Amino acid sequence: MAQKKILVTRPSMPDMDEYTAEIKSLWDSHWITNMGAKHRTFQAQLEEYLGVGSAELVVNGHMALEMTLQAMGLEGEVITTPFTFASTTHAIVRSGLTPVFCDINRKNYTIDTSQIESLITENTCAIVPVHVYGCICDIEEIDRIAKKHGLKVIYDAAHAFGETRKGIGVGNFGDASCFSFHATKVFNTIEGGAICYKDRELGERLYDLKNFGIHGSECVSGIGANAKMNEFCAAMGICNLRHIDEEIGRRKKVHLRYRKNLNGIKGLSPRAVDHDVDFNYAYFPLLVDSEKFGADRDSIIEKLAENNIFARKYFYPITSSFECYRGMFDPEATPVAMEISRNILTLPIYAGLSMKNVDRICECIMECRPPAVT
Ligand SMILES: *Cc1c(COP(=O)(O)O)cnc(C)c1O
């Protein structure tokens, strides 16, 4: 019999009974969006869980990024990395800003802080680093550079839900941090996102952007859009937040099993885990050195697919080489990002993935190697 498909991730869902109990009151109130009771409850619980002063709930992670860039009134150039999901770069461009691509470091694939200053010009207004795969950026160095040059820092924290570094919640770093609660992320509200921020005025502008700039029934003081999180999504958030620590614990088991199986295999490097980070195990990236391993990234992906296992080429291609940006950026300007993106894959990881399946995935990978010539 054919094996069941294993996808790279599987959304976490509460028991159906738990969710229906949570949304029952919506049929009493008929208040299903526009910052109702679920929205208020979830917002407070989220701020507490993330250990942040303020979090604005929004419709998705992409709008969190766009709205933050717009609420800050930024103009000019933004330093960022091309080794990320399309959203990061699109949000910058769609906000009328020019991305300037900085390379990534080989240690954890986040922005190479030693190169940031050489990219700063009189037009630079902000840095948008990405905590890619949940690896937290070199926040101290980014902070130092930003202060010295008067730049805003907006973290794309879509991969870093619930993480802490030296005990501090990841949402506290920089001027703002944008989270995604998309179905495929560690924590989901079906679709959703949040912006963590410190500055009260920024919060007010974010709220304007989220709700048409409406303040009271007769006062519209801001030119806003609509990016509200509805009550059904907030209810999903309330339910999923109850189980998030357990979910992360189960992901950790999968992560450790992969590491045990793949440890010491020549040519395969699981990403390093920082010891001062309380990790969320969102992804399991594996870097392939095809010469040392004897097979390349693409042939591993193919072999897995033949066995109904679907790993992903995250992140390939790099955003600066997207078709829509052809001729605008030079992808060769970030050679490390280019090289990593050609040789990395992310393996399936989610709370319900069995150890048996993890072992099977690792066996498939091993079978890609040519027979030993002894
Ligand atoms: C998922 C993701 C986003 C966008 O979030 P959505 O909620 O899907 O809009 C932005 N940046 C990164 C790095 C992501 O992985």
Tab-separated table of C-alpha atoms and ligand atoms in Angstrom:
chain	number	residue	atom	x	y	z
A	1	MET	CA	0.000	0.000	0.000
A	2	ALA	CA	1.198	3.495	-0.795
A	3	GLN	CA	2.368	5.480	2.216
A	4	LYS	CA	0.288	8.458	3.271
A	5	LYS	CA	1.569	11.809	2.086
A	6	ILE	CA	3.816	13.676	4.495
A	7	LEU	CA	3.804	17.402	3.842
A	8	VAL	CA	6.380	19.839	5.162
A	9	THR	CA	3.949	21.002	7.819
A	10	ARG	CA	0.455	20.373	9.127
A	11	PRO	CA	-1.579	23.114	10.808
A	12	SER	CA	-2.221	22.726	14.527
A	13	MET	CA	-5.918	22.582	15.369
A	14	PRO	CA	-7.687	22.311	18.725
A	15	ASP	CA	-10.303	19.628	19.285
A	16	MET	CA	-13.409	20.578	17.372
A	17	ASP	CA	-15.432	20.600	20.605
A	18	GLU	CA	-13.046	23.044	22.177
A	19	TYR	CA	-13.362	25.402	19.231
A	20	THR	CA	-17.162	25.167	19.010
A	21	ALA	CA	-17.411	25.902	22.750
A	22	GLU	CA	-15.211	28.956	22.196
A	23	ILE	CA	-17.284	30.362	19.325
A	24	LYS	CA	-20.721	29.547	20.785
A	25	SER	CA	-21.090	33.009	22.304
A	26	LEU	CA	-20.733	34.557	18.850
A	27	TRP	CA	-24.187	33.191	18.020
A	28	ASP	CA	-25.573	34.937	21.098
A	29	SER	CA	-23.922	38.282	20.447
A	30	HIS	CA	-23.900	38.266	16.631
A	31	TRP	CA	-20.669	40.255	17.020
A	32	ILE	CA	-18.368	38.448	14.625
A	33	THR	CA	-15.733	41.039	13.769
A	34	ASN	CA	-14.716	44.662	14.586
A	35	MET	CA	-12.723	44.127	17.766
A	36	GLY	CA	-15.270	42.113	19.726
A	37	ALA	CA	-14.852	40.086	22.895
A	38	LYS	CA	-12.682	37.349	21.335
A	39	HIS	CA	-10.376	39.927	19.821
A	40	ARG	CA	-9.925	41.699	23.159
A	41	THR	CA	-9.374	38.480	25.080
A	42	PHE	CA	-6.905	37.055	22.581
A	43	GLN	CA	-4.984	40.325	22.377
A	44	ALA	CA	-4.485	40.407	26.155
A	45	GLN	CA	-3.508	36.726	26.298
A	46	LEU	CA	-1.082	37.161	23.430
A	47	GLU	CA	0.635	40.156	25.027
A	48	GLU	CA	1.074	38.130	28.174
A	49	TYR	CA	2.360	35.032	26.380
A	50	LEU	CA	4.837	36.986	24.263
A	51	GLY	CA	5.864	39.117	27.231
A	52	VAL	CA	5.378	42.361	25.335
A	53	GLY	CA	3.836	45.710	26.256
A	54	SER	CA	1.566	46.024	23.229
A	55	ALA	CA	0.474	43.838	20.337
A	56	GLU	CA	-1.945	44.898	17.608
A	57	LEU	CA	-3.844	41.996	16.047
A	58	VAL	CA	-4.179	42.017	12.272
A	59	VAL	CA	-5.513	39.983	9.399
A	60	ASN	CA	-2.174	38.395	8.416
A	61	GLY	CA	1.572	38.666	8.767
A	62	HIS	CA	2.045	40.381	5.444
A	63	MET	CA	-0.248	43.262	6.382
A	64	ALA	CA	1.578	43.488	9.711
A	65	LEU	CA	4.769	44.259	7.759
A	66	GLU	CA	3.159	46.646	5.259
A	67	MET	CA	1.239	48.537	7.921
A	68	THR	CA	4.281	48.926	10.144
A	69	LEU	CA	6.406	50.340	7.322
A	70	GLN	CA	3.571	52.707	6.416
A	71	ALA	CA	2.728	53.717	9.996
A	72	MET	CA	6.334	54.810	10.488
A	73	GLY	CA	6.062	57.130	7.490
A	74	LEU	CA	9.257	55.746	6.005
A	75	GLU	CA	10.757	56.921	2.729
A	76	GLY	CA	13.824	55.823	0.797
A	77	GLU	CA	15.951	52.700	1.235
A	78	VAL	CA	15.458	49.767	3.558
A	79	ILE	CA	18.249	47.303	4.307
A	80	THR	CA	16.976	43.728	4.369
A	81	THR	CA	17.871	40.193	3.255
A	82	PRO	CA	16.743	38.236	0.185
A	83	PHE	CA	16.832	34.875	2.032
A	84	THR	CA	13.220	34.985	3.195
A	85	PHE	CA	9.631	34.443	2.142
A	86	ALA	CA	8.325	36.671	-0.698
A	87	SER	CA	6.300	38.711	1.777
A	88	THR	CA	9.254	40.545	3.375
A	89	THR	CA	10.502	42.053	0.116
A	90	HIS	CA	7.031	42.605	-1.347
A	91	ALA	CA	5.952	44.537	1.777
A	92	ILE	CA	8.910	46.908	1.369
A	93	VAL	CA	8.348	47.456	-2.354
A	94	ARG	CA	4.567	47.771	-2.020
A	95	SER	CA	5.109	50.495	0.600
A	96	GLY	CA	7.006	52.600	-1.935
A	97	LEU	CA	10.379	51.811	-0.409
A	98	THR	CA	13.527	50.478	-2.061
A	99	PRO	CA	14.986	47.261	-0.663
A	100	VAL	CA	18.777	47.192	-0.416
A	101	PHE	CA	19.863	43.601	-0.016
A	102	CYS	CA	22.426	42.676	2.581
A	103	ASP	CA	23.952	39.207	2.592
A	104	ILE	CA	23.295	36.633	5.319
A	105	ASN	CA	25.764	34.959	7.650
A	106	ARG	CA	26.648	31.276	7.361
A	107	LYS	CA	26.054	30.608	11.029
A	108	ASN	CA	22.274	30.955	11.179
A	109	TYR	CA	21.323	32.582	7.838
A	110	THR	CA	20.199	35.872	9.395
A	111	ILE	CA	21.463	39.276	8.204
A	112	ASP	CA	25.259	39.591	8.171
A	113	THR	CA	25.607	42.555	10.495
A	114	SER	CA	29.241	43.134	9.464
A	115	GLN	CA	27.958	44.246	6.052
A	116	ILE	CA	25.073	46.503	7.072
A	117	GLU	CA	27.020	49.729	7.559
A	118	SER	CA	28.629	49.583	4.132
A	119	LEU	CA	25.109	49.633	2.614
A	120	ILE	CA	23.878	52.679	4.512
A	121	THR	CA	23.429	55.830	2.395
A	122	GLU	CA	21.816	59.202	3.110
A	123	ASN	CA	18.553	57.652	1.866
A	124	THR	CA	18.508	54.714	4.278
A	125	CYS	CA	15.565	54.886	6.679
A	126	ALA	CA	15.239	51.440	8.202
A	127	ILE	CA	16.512	47.889	8.605
A	128	VAL	CA	14.138	44.951	8.144
A	129	PRO	CA	15.967	41.842	9.372
A	130	VAL	CA	14.309	38.417	9.415
A	131	HIS	CA	14.541	35.886	12.255
A	132	VAL	CA	14.697	33.258	9.545
A	133	TYR	CA	13.698	29.690	10.605
A	134	GLY	CA	13.327	31.131	14.111
A	135	CYS	CA	17.030	31.977	14.417
A	136	ILE	CA	17.183	35.262	16.240
A	137	CYS	CA	19.270	37.952	14.537
A	138	ASP	CA	22.248	39.634	16.158
A	139	ILE	CA	19.953	42.119	17.860
A	140	GLU	CA	22.646	43.946	19.858
A	141	GLU	CA	24.689	44.776	16.778
A	142	ILE	CA	21.596	45.761	14.764
A	143	ASP	CA	20.531	47.974	17.649
A	144	ARG	CA	23.944	49.628	17.806
A	145	ILE	CA	24.002	50.340	14.058
A	146	ALA	CA	20.410	51.620	14.033
A	147	LYS	CA	21.052	54.009	16.946
A	148	LYS	CA	24.272	55.304	15.422
A	149	HIS	CA	22.629	56.078	12.070
A	150	GLY	CA	19.122	57.008	13.262
A	151	LEU	CA	17.370	54.072	11.554
A	152	LYS	CA	14.175	52.263	12.441
A	153	VAL	CA	14.317	48.486	12.971
A	154	ILE	CA	11.343	46.330	12.033
A	155	TYR	CA	11.839	42.614	12.584
A	156	ASP	CA	10.088	40.081	10.413
A	157	ALA	CA	9.380	37.686	13.275
A	158	ALA	CA	7.039	35.429	11.292
A	159	HIS	CA	9.172	32.385	12.185
A	160	ALA	CA	9.926	33.265	15.778
A	161	PHE	CA	6.617	32.976	17.624
A	162	GLY	CA	7.034	32.506	21.356
A	163	GLU	CA	10.816	32.506	21.340
A	164	THR	CA	12.907	34.195	23.965
A	165	ARG	CA	16.557	35.181	23.945
A	166	LYS	CA	18.286	35.431	27.310
A	167	GLY	CA	14.770	35.252	28.732
A	168	ILE	CA	13.449	38.243	26.767
A	169	GLY	CA	10.490	37.736	24.417
A	170	VAL	CA	11.472	38.140	20.766
A	171	GLY	CA	8.684	40.692	20.225
A	172	ASN	CA	10.571	43.219	22.353
A	173	PHE	CA	13.437	43.774	19.941
A	174	GLY	CA	13.729	46.741	17.584
A	175	ASP	CA	11.000	49.346	17.069
A	176	ALA	CA	8.473	46.729	15.999
A	177	SER	CA	8.228	42.986	15.372
A	178	CYS	CA	5.771	41.451	12.929
A	179	PHE	CA	4.360	37.980	13.526
A	180	SER	CA	2.382	35.713	11.211
A	181	PHE	CA	-0.322	33.375	12.487
A	182	HIS	CA	-0.849	31.698	9.139
A	183	ALA	CA	-2.041	28.084	9.152
A	184	THR	CA	1.454	26.835	8.322
A	185	LYS	CA	3.208	28.610	11.185
A	186	VAL	CA	4.036	27.225	14.639
A	187	PHE	CA	1.069	29.093	16.053
A	188	ASN	CA	-1.960	29.870	13.899
A	189	THR	CA	-5.254	31.742	13.936
A	190	ILE	CA	-6.098	30.227	10.494
A	191	GLU	CA	-4.942	33.520	8.957
A	192	GLY	CA	-3.670	36.269	11.174
A	193	GLY	CA	-0.781	38.268	12.477
A	194	ALA	CA	0.328	40.780	15.061
A	195	ILE	CA	2.641	43.727	15.441
A	196	CYS	CA	4.485	44.158	18.724
A	197	TYR	CA	5.626	47.692	19.407
A	198	LYS	CA	6.611	50.044	22.203
A	199	ASP	CA	5.779	53.556	20.952
A	200	ARG	CA	2.180	54.519	21.785
A	201	GLU	CA	1.865	56.874	18.811
A	202	LEU	CA	2.964	54.130	16.441
A	203	GLY	CA	0.241	51.970	17.984
A	204	GLU	CA	-2.357	54.619	17.226
A	205	ARG	CA	-1.252	54.861	13.608
A	206	LEU	CA	-1.338	51.082	13.286
A	207	TYR	CA	-4.858	51.053	14.637
A	208	ASP	CA	-5.855	53.711	12.082
A	209	LEU	CA	-4.432	51.621	9.270
A	210	LYS	CA	-6.205	48.544	10.554
A	211	ASN	CA	-9.650	50.132	10.860
A	212	PHE	CA	-10.085	52.862	8.214
A	213	GLY	CA	-8.816	55.551	10.588
A	214	ILE	CA	-12.222	55.535	12.288
A	215	HIS	CA	-12.444	56.953	15.827
A	216	GLY	CA	-16.032	57.091	16.973
A	217	SER	CA	-19.139	57.210	14.824
A	218	GLU	CA	-18.498	60.620	13.290
A	219	CYS	CA	-14.745	61.001	13.381
A	220	VAL	CA	-12.428	59.631	10.725
A	221	SER	CA	-9.010	61.040	11.500
A	222	GLY	CA	-6.720	58.711	9.579
A	223	ILE	CA	-6.470	57.400	6.022
A	224	GLY	CA	-6.658	53.754	6.908
A	225	ALA	CA	-7.239	50.418	5.282
A	226	ASN	CA	-8.947	47.331	6.691
A	227	ALA	CA	-6.785	44.698	8.344
A	228	LYS	CA	-8.854	43.632	11.336
A	229	MET	CA	-8.672	40.135	12.780
A	230	ASN	CA	-12.195	38.697	12.953
A	231	GLU	CA	-13.755	36.926	15.956
A	232	PHE	CA	-13.491	33.411	14.507
A	233	CYS	CA	-9.766	33.798	13.968
A	234	ALA	CA	-9.304	35.322	17.416
A	235	ALA	CA	-11.222	32.354	18.905
A	236	MET	CA	-8.868	29.977	17.081
A	237	GLY	CA	-5.996	31.911	18.595
A	238	ILE	CA	-7.437	31.578	22.098
A	239	CYS	CA	-7.754	27.798	21.632
A	240	ASN	CA	-4.364	27.247	20.019
A	241	LEU	CA	-2.605	29.374	22.627
A	242	ARG	CA	-3.794	26.937	25.329
A	243	HIS	CA	-1.808	24.165	23.649
A	244	ILE	CA	1.156	26.014	22.206
A	245	ASP	CA	3.743	24.939	24.790
A	246	GLU	CA	2.772	21.309	24.360
A	247	GLU	CA	2.899	21.700	20.560
A	248	ILE	CA	6.379	23.183	20.715
A	249	GLY	CA	7.422	20.351	23.042
A	250	ARG	CA	6.269	17.783	20.497
A	251	ARG	CA	8.079	19.611	17.701
A	252	LYS	CA	11.215	19.564	19.827
A	253	LYS	CA	11.036	15.756	19.945
A	254	VAL	CA	10.887	15.647	16.135
A	255	HIS	CA	13.784	18.082	15.940
A	256	LEU	CA	15.922	16.022	18.321
A	257	ARG	CA	15.140	12.814	16.443
A	258	TYR	CA	16.258	14.378	13.165
A	259	ARG	CA	19.449	15.608	14.808
A	260	LYS	CA	20.176	12.203	16.307
A	261	ASN	CA	19.620	10.454	12.960
A	262	LEU	CA	21.533	12.953	10.855
A	263	ASN	CA	24.294	13.745	13.302
A	264	GLY	CA	27.776	13.227	11.898
A	265	ILE	CA	26.625	12.430	8.361
A	266	LYS	CA	29.249	13.928	6.081
A	267	GLY	CA	27.851	16.713	3.914
A	268	LEU	CA	24.620	17.273	5.859
A	269	SER	CA	24.431	20.202	8.269
A	270	PRO	CA	21.343	20.841	10.339
A	271	ARG	CA	21.250	24.502	11.289
A	272	ALA	CA	23.042	25.459	14.521
A	273	VAL	CA	20.852	26.181	17.547
A	274	ASP	CA	21.866	29.118	19.747
A	275	HIS	CA	22.124	28.198	23.397
A	276	ASP	CA	20.691	31.444	24.700
A	277	VAL	CA	17.512	31.070	22.597
A	278	ASP	CA	14.407	29.268	23.798
A	279	PHE	CA	13.530	27.810	20.451
A	280	ASN	CA	10.129	27.095	18.805
A	281	TYR	CA	11.302	24.356	16.405
A	282	ALA	CA	9.323	25.892	13.557
A	283	TYR	CA	11.508	24.477	10.754
A	284	PHE	CA	14.157	21.875	10.228
A	285	PRO	CA	16.529	23.311	7.626
A	286	LEU	CA	19.227	21.014	6.320
A	287	LEU	CA	22.175	22.289	4.317
A	288	VAL	CA	23.546	19.834	1.767
A	289	ASP	CA	27.164	19.818	0.626
A	290	SER	CA	26.674	17.714	-2.495
A	291	GLU	CA	30.347	16.822	-2.914
A	292	LYS	CA	30.751	15.539	0.619
A	293	PHE	CA	27.343	13.871	0.799
A	294	GLY	CA	27.373	12.427	-2.710
A	295	ALA	CA	23.980	13.796	-3.775
A	296	ASP	CA	22.638	17.310	-4.157
A	297	ARG	CA	19.671	19.111	-2.604
A	298	ASP	CA	17.400	18.683	-5.609
A	299	SER	CA	17.962	14.951	-5.869
A	300	ILE	CA	17.115	14.563	-2.164
A	301	ILE	CA	13.876	16.509	-2.697
A	302	GLU	CA	13.042	14.257	-5.650
A	303	LYS	CA	13.826	11.058	-3.800
A	304	LEU	CA	11.649	12.125	-0.881
A	305	ALA	CA	8.806	13.063	-3.260
A	306	GLU	CA	8.981	9.593	-4.833
A	307	ASN	CA	8.275	8.307	-1.337
A	308	ASN	CA	5.360	10.674	-0.804
A	309	ILE	CA	7.402	12.941	1.466
A	310	PHE	CA	7.319	16.611	0.580
A	311	ALA	CA	10.253	18.680	1.790
A	312	ARG	CA	10.534	22.265	0.585
A	313	LYS	CA	13.240	24.375	-1.004
A	314	TYR	CA	12.892	27.137	1.599
A	315	PHE	CA	14.106	29.681	0.595
A	316	TYR	CA	14.735	29.271	-3.085
A	317	PRO	CA	14.993	31.325	-5.180
A	318	ILE	CA	16.144	34.349	-3.171
A	319	THR	CA	13.668	37.227	-3.429
A	320	SER	CA	16.079	39.542	-5.292
A	321	SER	CA	16.031	37.092	-8.201
A	322	PHE	CA	12.232	36.784	-8.465
A	323	GLU	CA	10.817	37.197	-11.942
A	324	CYS	CA	8.808	40.252	-10.835
A	325	TYR	CA	12.034	42.008	-9.808
A	326	ARG	CA	14.051	41.129	-12.873
A	327	GLY	CA	16.553	43.833	-13.734
A	328	MET	CA	15.907	45.720	-10.487
A	329	PHE	CA	18.355	43.992	-8.156
A	330	ASP	CA	21.588	42.082	-8.488
A	331	PRO	CA	21.150	38.634	-6.914
A	332	GLU	CA	24.919	38.114	-7.163
A	333	ALA	CA	25.389	40.929	-4.648
A	334	THR	CA	24.486	38.463	-1.897
A	335	PRO	CA	26.609	35.401	-2.753
A	336	VAL	CA	26.128	33.616	0.577
A	337	ALA	CA	22.334	33.881	0.348
A	338	MET	CA	22.556	32.619	-3.219
A	339	GLU	CA	24.720	29.650	-2.270
A	340	ILE	CA	22.670	28.660	0.791
A	341	SER	CA	19.395	28.927	-1.138
A	342	ARG	CA	20.704	26.501	-3.751
A	343	ASN	CA	21.732	23.904	-1.193
A	344	ILE	CA	19.173	24.025	1.582
A	345	LEU	CA	15.898	22.206	2.146
A	346	THR	CA	13.434	22.164	5.026
A	347	LEU	CA	12.267	18.762	6.221
A	348	PRO	CA	8.738	18.010	7.422
A	349	ILE	CA	8.203	19.051	11.031
A	350	TYR	CA	4.981	19.362	13.015
A	351	ALA	CA	3.636	18.250	16.351
A	352	GLY	CA	1.927	15.109	15.059
A	353	LEU	CA	4.843	13.755	13.000
A	354	SER	CA	5.719	10.312	14.361
A	355	MET	CA	9.253	9.187	15.205
A	356	LYS	CA	8.707	6.300	12.789
A	357	ASN	CA	8.110	8.747	9.981
A	358	VAL	CA	11.093	10.875	10.991
A	359	ASP	CA	13.251	7.750	10.778
A	360	ARG	CA	11.764	6.876	7.401
A	361	ILE	CA	12.486	10.379	6.083
A	362	CYS	CA	16.109	10.101	7.247
A	363	GLU	CA	16.463	6.667	5.636
A	364	CYS	CA	15.215	8.063	2.337
A	365	ILE	CA	17.818	10.811	2.553
A	366	MET	CA	20.580	8.263	3.198
A	367	GLU	CA	19.466	6.229	0.206
A	368	CYS	CA	20.342	9.191	-2.026
A	369	ARG	CA	24.023	8.524	-1.462
A	370	PRO	CA	25.851	6.510	-4.071
A	371	PRO	CA	26.901	2.992	-2.957
A	372	ALA	CA	30.226	3.029	-1.116
A	373	VAL	CA	33.189	2.129	-3.311
A	374	THR	CA	35.072	-0.114	-0.895
B	1	LIG	C1	4.606	33.617	6.488
B	1	LIG	C2	5.567	34.745	6.374
B	1	LIG	C3	5.152	36.069	6.165
B	1	LIG	C4	3.733	36.451	5.818
B	1	LIG	O1	2.787	36.064	6.730
B	1	LIG	P1	1.280	35.764	6.258
B	1	LIG	O2	0.553	35.629	7.554
B	1	LIG	O3	1.273	34.527	5.455
B	1	LIG	O4	0.801	36.948	5.492
B	1	LIG	C5	6.115	37.074	6.190
B	1	LIG	N1	7.423	36.791	6.349
B	1	LIG	C6	7.865	35.536	6.523
B	1	LIG	C7	9.326	35.314	6.717
B	1	LIG	C8	6.964	34.466	6.521
B	1	LIG	O5	7.409	33.214	6.628
